[in-house]
Coordinates of C-alpha atoms in Angstrom, one line a residue:
Chain A
M262 CA -90.5 -13.1 -12.3
E263 CA -88.8 -15.1 -9.4
G264 CA -85.0 -15.6 -7.8
G265 CA -82.4 -13.3 -7.1
E266 CA -81.4 -14.8 -4.0
P267 CA -77.7 -16.4 -4.5
H268 CA -77.7 -20.1 -3.0
G269 CA -74.1 -21.9 -2.6
L270 CA -72.4 -18.7 -3.2
R271 CA -68.6 -19.4 -4.0
S272 CA -65.8 -16.6 -4.0
Q273 CA -62.0 -16.4 -4.7
K274 CA -59.4 -14.0 -5.9
T275 CA -58.5 -13.7 -9.3
D276 CA -54.9 -14.3 -9.7
P277 CA -54.5 -12.8 -13.4
G278 CA -50.7 -13.7 -13.3
R279 CA -52.0 -17.8 -13.9
G280 CA -53.6 -16.9 -17.4
P281 CA -57.2 -17.1 -18.0
D282 CA -57.8 -20.9 -18.7
A283 CA -56.3 -21.3 -14.9
V284 CA -59.1 -18.8 -13.8
I285 CA -61.9 -20.8 -15.6
E286 CA -60.7 -23.8 -14.4
D287 CA -61.2 -22.2 -10.7
I288 CA -64.6 -21.4 -11.6
G289 CA -65.8 -24.5 -12.8
R290 CA -64.8 -26.3 -9.5
M291 CA -66.6 -23.5 -7.9
V292 CA -69.8 -24.1 -9.5
T293 CA -69.3 -27.9 -9.1
A294 CA -69.0 -27.4 -5.3
A295 CA -71.8 -24.7 -5.3
T296 CA -74.0 -26.8 -7.2
Q297 CA -73.1 -29.9 -4.8
D298 CA -74.3 -27.8 -1.7
V299 CA -77.4 -26.8 -3.2
L300 CA -78.2 -29.6 -5.0
G301 CA -76.8 -33.1 -3.2
K302 CA -73.6 -34.8 -4.0
E303 CA -75.6 -37.4 -6.0
S304 CA -77.5 -35.4 -8.0
G305 CA -76.8 -35.3 -11.9
V306 CA -76.1 -31.5 -12.7
K307 CA -76.8 -31.7 -15.9
N308 CA -80.4 -32.8 -15.2
K309 CA -81.2 -29.8 -12.3
V310 CA -79.4 -26.9 -13.6
L311 CA -80.8 -25.0 -16.6
G312 CA -77.4 -22.9 -17.1
A313 CA -75.0 -20.6 -16.3
G314 CA -75.0 -16.6 -16.6
I315 CA -71.5 -15.4 -17.0
G316 CA -70.6 -11.5 -15.8
C317 CA -66.8 -10.4 -17.1
P318 CA -65.4 -7.0 -16.6
G319 CA -63.9 -5.1 -20.0
S320 CA -65.2 -4.7 -23.6
I321 CA -67.6 -7.6 -24.1
D322 CA -68.4 -9.1 -27.3
R323 CA -71.9 -10.8 -26.8
S324 CA -72.5 -12.3 -30.4
T325 CA -69.1 -14.1 -30.2
G326 CA -68.5 -14.8 -26.3
V327 CA -65.1 -13.1 -26.8
V328 CA -63.8 -10.8 -23.7
R329 CA -61.9 -8.5 -26.0
T330 CA -59.9 -6.9 -23.4
T331 CA -60.0 -6.6 -19.6
P332 CA -57.5 -3.6 -18.2
N333 CA -57.4 -5.2 -15.0
L334 CA -57.0 -8.7 -15.4
G335 CA -54.5 -8.3 -19.1
W336 CA -57.1 -10.7 -21.2
I337 CA -57.1 -10.2 -24.9
D338 CA -59.6 -11.5 -27.4
Y339 CA -60.4 -14.8 -24.9
P340 CA -63.1 -17.1 -25.9
I341 CA -64.6 -17.2 -22.5
R342 CA -68.0 -18.4 -23.1
S343 CA -67.0 -21.1 -25.0
R344 CA -64.4 -22.1 -22.7
V345 CA -67.2 -22.4 -19.8
T346 CA -69.6 -23.8 -21.6
S347 CA -67.7 -26.7 -22.5
L348 CA -66.1 -26.7 -18.9
L349 CA -69.8 -27.0 -17.3
D350 CA -71.6 -28.9 -20.4
L351 CA -74.2 -26.1 -19.8
P352 CA -75.8 -23.3 -22.1
T353 CA -74.2 -19.7 -21.0
V354 CA -74.8 -16.2 -21.7
L355 CA -72.1 -14.1 -21.1
D356 CA -72.6 -10.2 -20.1
N357 CA -70.2 -7.4 -18.9
D358 CA -70.2 -7.2 -15.2
A359 CA -71.4 -3.6 -14.8
N360 CA -74.6 -4.9 -16.9
C361 CA -74.7 -7.7 -14.6
A362 CA -74.7 -5.6 -11.5
T363 CA -77.3 -3.3 -12.9
Y364 CA -79.7 -5.5 -14.2
A365 CA -79.6 -7.5 -10.4
E366 CA -80.8 -4.0 -8.7
W367 CA -83.4 -3.4 -11.8
W368 CA -84.3 -7.4 -11.5
Q369 CA -84.4 -7.9 -7.3
G370 CA -83.2 -4.8 -5.9
S371 CA -83.5 -1.3 -5.3
G372 CA -84.6 -0.3 -8.4
K373 CA -87.0 -3.2 -9.1
G374 CA -88.5 -2.8 -12.2
A375 CA -88.0 0.6 -13.0
E376 CA -88.5 2.1 -16.2
H377 CA -85.7 3.8 -16.9
L378 CA -82.8 2.8 -14.4
I379 CA -78.8 3.6 -14.2
G380 CA -76.5 1.7 -12.1
I381 CA -73.2 2.7 -10.9
T382 CA -70.4 0.3 -9.7
L383 CA -67.7 1.9 -7.6
G384 CA -64.8 -0.6 -7.1
T385 CA -61.3 -0.3 -8.3
G386 CA -62.7 1.2 -11.6
I387 CA -66.2 2.9 -12.2
G388 CA -68.6 1.4 -14.3
G389 CA -72.2 1.5 -15.4
G390 CA -75.3 0.2 -17.0
M391 CA -78.4 1.3 -18.0
M392 CA -81.8 -0.4 -18.3
L393 CA -84.7 1.1 -20.2
R394 CA -88.3 -0.3 -20.0
G395 CA -87.0 -3.8 -19.1
K396 CA -84.0 -4.2 -21.2
I397 CA -80.7 -3.6 -21.2
V398 CA -79.4 -0.8 -23.7
R399 CA -76.4 -2.1 -25.1
G400 CA -75.5 1.0 -27.7
A401 CA -73.4 0.4 -31.5
S402 CA -70.8 -1.5 -29.5
G403 CA -71.5 -2.9 -26.6
S404 CA -70.2 -0.1 -24.2
V405 CA -73.2 2.0 -22.8
G406 CA -72.3 2.6 -19.2
E407 CA -68.7 3.8 -19.3
V408 CA -69.3 6.8 -17.1
G409 CA -66.0 6.0 -15.2
H410 CA -64.8 8.2 -18.0
M411 CA -66.9 10.8 -17.9
T412 CA -64.6 14.3 -17.5
I413 CA -65.7 16.7 -14.8
D414 CA -62.7 18.6 -14.9
Y415 CA -61.1 18.8 -18.0
N416 CA -57.7 20.1 -16.4
G417 CA -57.9 17.8 -13.6
R418 CA -56.3 14.3 -12.3
L419 CA -54.7 12.2 -14.2
C420 CA -57.1 9.2 -15.0
S421 CA -55.4 5.5 -16.1
C422 CA -57.0 5.9 -19.0
G423 CA -54.5 9.0 -20.0
N424 CA -56.8 11.6 -20.1
R425 CA -57.8 14.2 -17.3
G426 CA -60.3 14.5 -15.0
C427 CA -62.2 11.7 -15.4
L428 CA -64.9 10.8 -12.4
E429 CA -63.0 7.6 -12.3
A430 CA -59.5 9.7 -11.8
Y431 CA -61.5 11.4 -8.6
A432 CA -64.0 8.3 -7.1
S433 CA -63.2 5.1 -7.8
G434 CA -62.1 2.9 -4.8
S435 CA -58.2 3.3 -5.4
S436 CA -58.7 6.7 -6.4
I437 CA -60.4 7.8 -3.3
A438 CA -57.5 5.8 -1.0
L439 CA -54.8 7.8 -3.1
R440 CA -56.5 11.5 -2.5
A441 CA -56.5 10.3 0.8
I442 CA -52.5 9.2 0.7
E443 CA -51.9 12.7 -1.1
G444 CA -53.8 14.7 1.5
I445 CA -51.8 12.8 4.4
R446 CA -48.6 13.2 2.6
S447 CA -49.2 16.9 2.4
G448 CA -49.4 16.9 6.1
S449 CA -53.1 16.5 7.2
K450 CA -53.7 14.6 9.9
S451 CA -55.9 11.1 10.0
I452 CA -56.7 8.2 12.2
L453 CA -55.8 6.5 8.7
T454 CA -51.9 6.9 9.7
E455 CA -52.2 4.9 12.9
L456 CA -54.4 2.3 11.6
V457 CA -51.7 1.2 8.8
D458 CA -49.2 1.8 11.6
G459 CA -48.1 4.1 9.0
D460 CA -47.4 2.5 6.0
L461 CA -49.6 4.8 4.2
D462 CA -50.2 2.6 0.9
H463 CA -52.0 -0.1 2.8
I464 CA -55.0 3.0 2.7
S465 CA -57.9 1.6 1.3
S466 CA -61.4 3.2 0.7
A467 CA -62.7 0.8 3.0
L468 CA -60.3 1.8 5.4
I469 CA -61.4 5.1 4.9
F470 CA -64.9 4.5 5.8
E471 CA -63.8 2.5 9.1
A472 CA -62.2 6.2 9.6
L473 CA -65.2 7.8 8.9
K474 CA -67.4 5.5 11.4
L475 CA -64.9 6.6 14.4
G476 CA -65.3 10.1 13.7
D477 CA -62.0 10.5 11.7
E478 CA -62.6 14.7 10.6
Y479 CA -60.1 13.9 7.8
A480 CA -62.0 10.9 6.7
H481 CA -65.0 12.8 6.4
E482 CA -63.5 15.5 4.6
I483 CA -62.2 12.7 1.7
I484 CA -66.0 11.1 1.7
T485 CA -67.7 14.7 1.6
E486 CA -65.3 15.9 -1.3
T487 CA -66.0 12.1 -3.2
A488 CA -69.6 12.6 -2.7
K489 CA -69.5 16.0 -4.5
L490 CA -67.5 14.0 -7.3
L491 CA -70.0 11.3 -7.7
G492 CA -72.9 13.7 -7.4
I493 CA -71.7 16.0 -10.2
G494 CA -71.4 12.5 -12.6
I495 CA -74.7 11.7 -11.3
A496 CA -76.0 15.1 -12.1
N497 CA -74.3 14.9 -15.4
L498 CA -76.0 11.8 -15.9
I499 CA -79.6 12.6 -15.0
N500 CA -79.1 16.0 -17.0
T501 CA -78.6 13.9 -20.2
L502 CA -81.3 10.9 -19.4
N503 CA -83.8 12.2 -17.1
P504 CA -83.9 8.8 -15.1
D505 CA -86.2 7.4 -12.8
V506 CA -83.8 5.5 -10.4
I507 CA -80.1 5.7 -10.3
V508 CA -78.5 3.1 -8.3
V509 CA -75.0 2.8 -6.9
V510 CA -73.2 -0.4 -6.2
G511 CA -69.8 -1.8 -5.0
G512 CA -68.2 -1.3 -2.0
V513 CA -68.6 2.7 -1.7
V514 CA -72.0 2.0 -0.5
G515 CA -70.2 1.0 2.9
A516 CA -69.8 4.7 3.1
G517 CA -73.3 4.7 4.5
D518 CA -75.9 7.2 4.7
Y519 CA -73.9 10.4 5.1
L520 CA -72.1 9.5 1.5
F521 CA -75.9 9.6 -0.5
Q522 CA -77.1 12.3 1.5
A523 CA -73.8 14.7 0.1
I524 CA -74.3 12.8 -3.5
R525 CA -78.3 14.0 -3.8
S526 CA -77.3 17.6 -2.2
E527 CA -74.9 18.2 -5.2
A528 CA -76.9 16.5 -7.8
Q529 CA -79.5 18.8 -7.0
T530 CA -77.7 21.9 -7.1
R531 CA -76.7 20.4 -10.9
T532 CA -80.2 19.7 -12.2
F533 CA -83.5 20.4 -13.3
R534 CA -86.0 20.9 -10.5
S535 CA -88.7 18.3 -12.0
A536 CA -85.6 15.7 -13.2
F537 CA -84.3 15.6 -9.6
Q538 CA -87.6 15.3 -8.3
R539 CA -88.3 12.3 -10.6
C540 CA -85.0 10.7 -10.0
D541 CA -84.4 8.4 -6.8
I542 CA -80.3 7.8 -6.3
V543 CA -80.2 5.0 -3.9
P544 CA -77.4 2.3 -2.8
G545 CA -78.1 -0.9 -4.3
Q546 CA -79.4 -4.1 -2.7
F547 CA -77.0 -6.2 -3.4
P548 CA -73.3 -4.1 -3.0
L549 CA -71.3 -6.8 -3.2
T550 CA -73.2 -9.7 -5.2
A551 CA -75.0 -7.8 -7.5
G552 CA -73.0 -9.0 -10.3
I553 CA -73.9 -12.7 -10.0
I554 CA -77.2 -12.2 -9.3
G555 CA -77.7 -10.3 -12.5
A556 CA -76.0 -13.0 -14.3
A557 CA -78.2 -15.0 -13.6
G558 CA -81.2 -13.2 -14.2
I559 CA -79.7 -11.9 -17.5
F560 CA -79.4 -15.8 -18.1
I561 CA -83.3 -16.4 -17.4
S562 CA -84.4 -13.5 -19.3
E563 CA -83.1 -14.4 -22.2
L564 CA -84.3 -18.1 -22.0
T565 CA -87.8 -16.8 -21.3
D566 CA -87.3 -14.5 -24.5
S567 CA -86.5 -16.9 -27.0
Chain B
M85 CA -91.5 8.4 -44.5
E86 CA -91.5 10.8 -47.1
G87 CA -91.4 14.7 -46.1
G88 CA -89.0 17.0 -45.0
E89 CA -89.2 20.0 -47.6
P90 CA -90.5 23.3 -45.8
H91 CA -93.0 24.9 -48.1
G92 CA -94.0 28.1 -47.3
L93 CA -91.5 28.9 -44.8
R94 CA -91.9 31.9 -42.5
S95 CA -90.1 33.4 -39.9
Q96 CA -90.0 36.3 -37.4
K97 CA -87.9 37.4 -34.3
T98 CA -89.9 36.6 -31.3
D99 CA -90.5 39.7 -28.6
P100 CA -90.7 37.7 -25.9
G101 CA -92.1 41.5 -24.3
R102 CA -95.4 41.4 -25.9
G103 CA -96.2 38.5 -23.6
P104 CA -97.2 34.7 -25.4
D105 CA -100.5 35.4 -26.3
A106 CA -99.5 38.1 -29.0
V107 CA -96.5 35.9 -30.3
I108 CA -98.8 33.0 -30.5
E109 CA -101.5 35.6 -32.8
D110 CA -98.1 36.3 -34.5
I111 CA -97.7 32.4 -35.2
G112 CA -101.3 32.3 -36.4
R113 CA -101.0 35.2 -39.2
M114 CA -97.6 33.3 -40.0
V115 CA -99.0 30.2 -40.8
T116 CA -101.9 31.6 -42.4
A117 CA -100.0 33.3 -44.9
A118 CA -97.8 30.4 -45.8
T119 CA -100.4 27.9 -46.2
Q120 CA -101.7 30.4 -48.7
D121 CA -98.2 30.6 -50.2
V122 CA -98.5 26.8 -51.0
L123 CA -102.5 25.7 -51.6
G124 CA -103.6 29.6 -52.9
K125 CA -105.4 31.9 -51.6
E126 CA -109.2 30.6 -52.6
S127 CA -108.5 27.2 -50.7
G128 CA -109.9 26.0 -47.7
V129 CA -107.1 25.3 -45.6
K130 CA -109.0 23.0 -43.0
N131 CA -109.7 20.5 -46.2
K132 CA -106.1 20.7 -47.1
V133 CA -104.1 20.3 -43.7
L134 CA -103.8 17.5 -41.8
G135 CA -102.6 19.6 -38.7
A136 CA -99.7 21.3 -36.9
G137 CA -96.6 20.7 -35.2
I138 CA -95.4 23.1 -32.3
G139 CA -91.8 23.2 -31.4
C140 CA -91.2 25.1 -28.3
P141 CA -87.9 26.0 -25.9
G142 CA -88.2 25.0 -22.3
S143 CA -89.7 22.7 -20.1
I144 CA -92.9 21.2 -21.8
D145 CA -95.3 19.0 -20.3
R146 CA -96.9 17.2 -23.3
S147 CA -99.9 15.4 -21.6
T148 CA -101.3 18.7 -20.4
G149 CA -100.2 20.9 -23.8
V150 CA -98.4 23.3 -21.5
V151 CA -95.1 25.1 -21.3
R152 CA -94.0 25.0 -17.8
T153 CA -91.1 27.4 -18.1
T154 CA -89.1 28.6 -21.4
P155 CA -86.4 31.1 -19.4
N156 CA -85.3 32.9 -22.6
L157 CA -89.1 33.7 -23.0
G158 CA -90.1 34.5 -19.4
W159 CA -93.4 32.2 -20.0
I160 CA -94.6 30.6 -17.0
D161 CA -97.4 27.3 -17.5
Y162 CA -98.7 28.7 -20.6
P163 CA -101.4 26.9 -22.3
I164 CA -99.5 26.7 -26.2
R165 CA -101.5 23.9 -27.4
S166 CA -104.6 24.6 -26.8
R167 CA -104.3 28.0 -27.4
V168 CA -102.7 27.3 -31.0
T169 CA -104.9 24.5 -31.9
S170 CA -108.0 26.7 -31.2
L171 CA -106.6 29.9 -33.2
L172 CA -105.7 27.2 -36.2
D173 CA -108.8 25.3 -35.8
L174 CA -106.6 22.3 -36.2
P175 CA -105.3 19.2 -34.5
T176 CA -101.5 19.9 -33.2
V177 CA -99.0 18.5 -31.1
L178 CA -95.9 20.1 -29.1
D179 CA -92.8 19.0 -28.5
N180 CA -89.5 20.5 -26.9
D181 CA -87.6 22.2 -29.8
A182 CA -84.4 20.1 -29.2
N183 CA -86.6 17.2 -29.3
C184 CA -87.7 18.6 -32.6
A185 CA -84.5 19.3 -34.2
T186 CA -83.0 16.0 -33.1
Y187 CA -86.6 14.2 -34.7
A188 CA -85.8 16.0 -38.1
E189 CA -82.1 14.7 -38.3
W190 CA -83.3 11.4 -37.6
W191 CA -86.2 11.3 -39.8
Q192 CA -84.8 13.4 -42.8
G193 CA -80.9 14.5 -41.7
S194 CA -77.6 13.6 -41.4
G195 CA -78.4 10.5 -39.0
K196 CA -81.3 9.1 -41.2
G197 CA -82.4 6.2 -39.7
A198 CA -79.9 5.9 -36.6
E199 CA -80.7 3.1 -34.3
H200 CA -79.1 5.2 -31.4
L201 CA -79.0 9.1 -32.4
I202 CA -78.2 11.7 -30.1
G203 CA -78.8 15.8 -31.3
I204 CA -76.8 18.8 -29.8
T205 CA -78.7 22.0 -30.6
L206 CA -76.3 25.2 -30.0
G207 CA -77.8 28.3 -30.2
T208 CA -78.0 31.0 -27.4
G209 CA -78.0 27.8 -25.0
I210 CA -77.5 24.1 -25.5
G211 CA -80.0 21.5 -25.7
G212 CA -80.4 17.9 -27.1
G213 CA -82.8 15.1 -27.6
M214 CA -82.3 11.4 -28.3
M215 CA -83.8 8.8 -30.4
L216 CA -83.6 5.1 -29.9
R217 CA -85.2 2.7 -32.5
G218 CA -87.2 5.2 -33.9
K219 CA -88.4 6.7 -31.0
I220 CA -87.9 10.3 -29.1
V221 CA -86.8 9.0 -25.3
R222 CA -88.1 11.6 -23.2
G223 CA -87.2 10.4 -19.9
A224 CA -89.0 10.3 -16.2
S225 CA -90.4 14.2 -16.6
G226 CA -89.6 14.9 -20.4
S227 CA -86.1 16.6 -19.8
V228 CA -83.7 14.0 -21.3
G229 CA -81.4 15.8 -23.4
E230 CA -80.1 18.7 -21.4
V231 CA -76.6 18.7 -22.1
G232 CA -76.2 22.1 -21.9
H233 CA -75.7 21.7 -17.9
M234 CA -73.6 18.6 -18.3
T235 CA -70.3 19.5 -15.7
I236 CA -66.8 19.7 -17.5
D237 CA -65.2 21.5 -15.3
Y238 CA -66.6 21.5 -12.1
N239 CA -64.6 24.6 -10.8
G240 CA -65.1 26.6 -13.9
R241 CA -67.0 29.0 -15.8
L242 CA -70.0 30.3 -14.1
C243 CA -73.0 29.1 -15.9
S244 CA -76.4 31.0 -16.5
C245 CA -78.2 28.4 -14.2
G246 CA -75.7 29.3 -11.3
N247 CA -73.7 26.7 -11.6
R248 CA -69.8 26.3 -12.6
G249 CA -68.7 24.5 -15.7
C250 CA -71.3 23.5 -17.6
L251 CA -71.1 22.6 -21.4
E252 CA -73.0 25.7 -22.2
A253 CA -71.3 28.4 -20.5
Y254 CA -68.2 27.8 -22.6
A255 CA -69.9 26.5 -26.0
S256 CA -73.1 28.0 -26.6
G257 CA -73.1 30.9 -29.1
S258 CA -73.3 33.8 -26.3
S259 CA -70.3 31.7 -24.4
I260 CA -68.1 31.7 -27.2
A261 CA -68.7 35.3 -28.4
L262 CA -68.6 36.2 -24.2
R263 CA -65.3 34.5 -24.1
A264 CA -63.5 36.3 -27.0
I265 CA -64.3 39.4 -25.7
E266 CA -63.0 38.5 -22.3
G267 CA -60.0 37.6 -24.4
I268 CA -59.9 40.6 -26.2
R269 CA -60.2 42.8 -23.3
S270 CA -57.5 40.7 -21.6
G271 CA -55.3 42.0 -25.0
S272 CA -55.6 39.6 -27.7
K273 CA -55.3 40.9 -31.0
S274 CA -58.1 40.2 -33.7
I275 CA -59.9 41.6 -36.4
L276 CA -63.1 41.3 -34.2
T277 CA -62.3 44.5 -32.6
E278 CA -62.2 46.2 -36.2
L279 CA -65.4 44.1 -37.5
V280 CA -67.2 45.8 -34.5
D281 CA -65.8 49.3 -34.9
G282 CA -64.2 49.0 -31.2
D283 CA -67.4 48.2 -29.9
L284 CA -67.1 44.3 -28.4
D285 CA -70.2 43.8 -26.9
H286 CA -71.3 43.3 -30.5
I287 CA -69.1 40.6 -30.9
S288 CA -71.2 37.5 -31.6
S289 CA -70.2 33.5 -32.4
A290 CA -71.9 34.5 -36.0
L291 CA -68.9 37.0 -36.4
I292 CA -66.1 35.0 -35.2
F293 CA -67.0 32.7 -38.0
E294 CA -66.2 35.1 -40.4
A295 CA -63.3 36.2 -38.7
L296 CA -62.4 32.5 -38.7
K297 CA -62.8 32.8 -42.8
L298 CA -60.8 35.7 -43.2
G299 CA -57.9 33.9 -41.5
D300 CA -58.2 35.9 -38.3
E301 CA -55.6 34.1 -35.5
Y302 CA -57.6 34.9 -32.3
A303 CA -60.8 33.4 -33.9
H304 CA -58.9 30.4 -34.9
E305 CA -57.8 30.2 -31.4
I306 CA -61.5 30.3 -29.6
I307 CA -62.7 28.2 -32.1
T308 CA -60.0 25.4 -31.5
E309 CA -60.7 25.7 -27.7
T310 CA -64.9 25.7 -28.4
A311 CA -64.1 22.4 -30.5
K312 CA -62.5 21.2 -27.6
L313 CA -64.7 21.6 -25.2
L314 CA -67.5 20.3 -27.3
G315 CA -65.6 17.4 -27.9
I316 CA -65.4 16.8 -24.3
G317 CA -68.9 17.1 -23.4
I318 CA -69.6 14.7 -26.9
A319 CA -66.7 12.0 -25.7
N320 CA -69.3 12.5 -22.3
L321 CA -72.3 11.0 -24.4
I322 CA -70.0 8.5 -26.3
N323 CA -68.8 6.8 -23.1
T324 CA -72.4 6.9 -21.4
L325 CA -74.6 6.0 -24.4
N326 CA -72.1 4.7 -27.2
P327 CA -74.6 6.1 -29.8
D328 CA -74.5 5.5 -33.7
V329 CA -74.6 9.2 -34.5
I330 CA -74.7 12.7 -32.9
V331 CA -75.7 15.4 -35.1
V332 CA -74.8 18.8 -33.8
V333 CA -77.3 21.8 -35.3
G334 CA -77.7 25.5 -34.8
G335 CA -75.6 28.4 -36.1
V336 CA -72.0 27.1 -34.6
V337 CA -72.7 24.7 -37.3
G338 CA -71.4 27.6 -39.5
A339 CA -67.8 27.5 -38.5
G340 CA -67.6 24.7 -40.8
D341 CA -65.7 21.6 -41.5
Y342 CA -62.5 22.5 -39.2
L343 CA -64.8 22.7 -36.0
F344 CA -65.9 19.6 -36.8
Q345 CA -62.3 17.8 -37.3
A346 CA -61.3 19.4 -34.1
I347 CA -64.4 17.9 -32.0
R348 CA -63.9 14.5 -33.4
S349 CA -60.1 14.8 -32.5
E350 CA -61.2 15.6 -28.8
A351 CA -63.2 13.0 -28.7
Q352 CA -61.5 10.5 -29.9
T353 CA -58.9 11.0 -27.4
R354 CA -61.4 10.8 -24.3
T355 CA -63.3 7.5 -25.5
F356 CA -63.0 3.8 -26.3
R357 CA -62.0 3.3 -29.7
S358 CA -64.5 0.7 -30.6
A359 CA -67.1 3.3 -29.1
F360 CA -65.8 6.4 -31.0
Q361 CA -65.4 4.4 -34.3
R362 CA -69.0 3.3 -34.5
C363 CA -70.2 7.0 -33.5
D364 CA -70.6 9.4 -36.3
I365 CA -70.4 13.0 -35.3
V366 CA -71.6 15.3 -37.8
P367 CA -73.1 18.6 -38.7
G368 CA -76.7 18.8 -39.2
Q369 CA -78.6 19.0 -42.4
F370 CA -81.1 21.4 -41.4
P371 CA -78.8 23.7 -39.2
L372 CA -82.0 26.8 -39.3
T373 CA -84.8 24.6 -39.8
A374 CA -84.8 21.1 -38.2
G375 CA -87.0 22.3 -35.3
I376 CA -89.6 23.3 -38.0
I377 CA -89.1 20.0 -39.8
G378 CA -89.1 17.9 -36.5
A379 CA -92.2 19.6 -35.6
A380 CA -93.9 18.5 -38.9
G381 CA -92.3 15.1 -38.4
I382 CA -93.5 14.2 -35.2
F383 CA -96.7 15.4 -35.8
I384 CA -97.0 12.8 -38.8
S385 CA -95.3 10.1 -37.0
E386 CA -98.0 10.4 -34.1
L387 CA -100.7 10.5 -36.2
T388 CA -99.5 7.8 -38.2
D389 CA -99.0 6.1 -34.9
S390 CA -102.1 6.3 -33.7

């Protein structure tokens, strides 16, 4: 199947405080601007655009097109699909953003055409998705792939979900930053302190990757530990699911090859040899746009299926 | 599909020291005796028996019918399928024993007909299997369901695989016994000490379940902790896979309702509400014979498929 190249890409920071309707109106404006970029101003969008795919974080009910909850945006039972459909006057398909990202990497990316692929999205939180023989595996209530809340240390760090030792409490972008901040507050020396002019709360995972590239030893230590923790989570997936490919997408991919080598090394230690050898652990080809490409891909796949 | 009732059941302790050929000859004798029980001595087995299913622990290559490794028996690259086929002079099918047990519970047991079922086998080790829409999910190298080596505490107890914090290092039959022995050696009081006449090495998980039923407080503590640890492992499966049913088979089921209530309670704490609510966590209907029933079921299913 063709596709996978974004044209007329638009992005904008979401301001959840303005409520979902305002966010959807912004999205409508961005879609109009993007389609005009690609098709020209005079063109009737309706005649040339088949429809839209919507990727949304949180718990989704695909049958009703409703977002049940999105912890980071604070939306509850919001009928996003019908709102977008009527705003654009086009057919739409709704899916979870981690499913979209996973689909993109299977459709056009690092795990193209894999028989059994698991996607892991590393951002503010950690999510994931699963493709088996060309289909997204959704599960009994549509929440396959909540790998961020996999326990890897049951007496460990407190997670935002209230439990201890979730993978997300260690290896999400914000948890990586938090671990670094805690370490520096406890006396670890790092170039990070200078990079934020002493205001440690400004340390982000992106900045830690930058410090790593500048040769900072403490950043190296934090990333090595992060890779070990991600490697443990990935080993759990390999032991349980024996997939062909595990694709990791999101900003953390910015840490580069070093991170992936260390992830693979830890995963190898904790898995059966034949299962490890058969599983590629790779960075996503679309670290920042996988969700968008996948939403379009899922729309196209459902059009073709029906 | 009909079936699922074992007739003419035979079982015998495996003596791995005698080597695989001797074990297979024993199996041949048991099959002959069992079929004679059911069909009568004079009957030609060949005419009335369609074939045999073989369930075997360890890493299996189904395409060649070879057992790659069985850690507990010490077999390496043993061509079990061809040996059994020529001994019985019947068509045979080979599968991993945990896949067989999982299939049995999906085919005729506690998770009959479930869309997405995960089986967990608790014995000397911990294994598992997965059914999705009526098919066993096998994975890239046939090792789906190695849930015993899921890390739940990455700095935790040493596992026989050499890693730290595997579920199996806490909750397999032998690990449960080991934890109890360690506790008693460190001063915990228990009726178990009397039940084994002071020879603590004779404490088994079955004996701990017996002590629990006798009202022993320390056995209660050990089982409560075991349930918590199993609940963590099961929560990881629910978060990752969002199945309809998780069936637990093996001797541990002998601990009864209390164990399952405590497992569910821990799993609920660590999963999303909708995923937990949609997942039954149940003891197997065939705690000790699931492997046998499933081997037969897989044989029948492949006969019908082809």
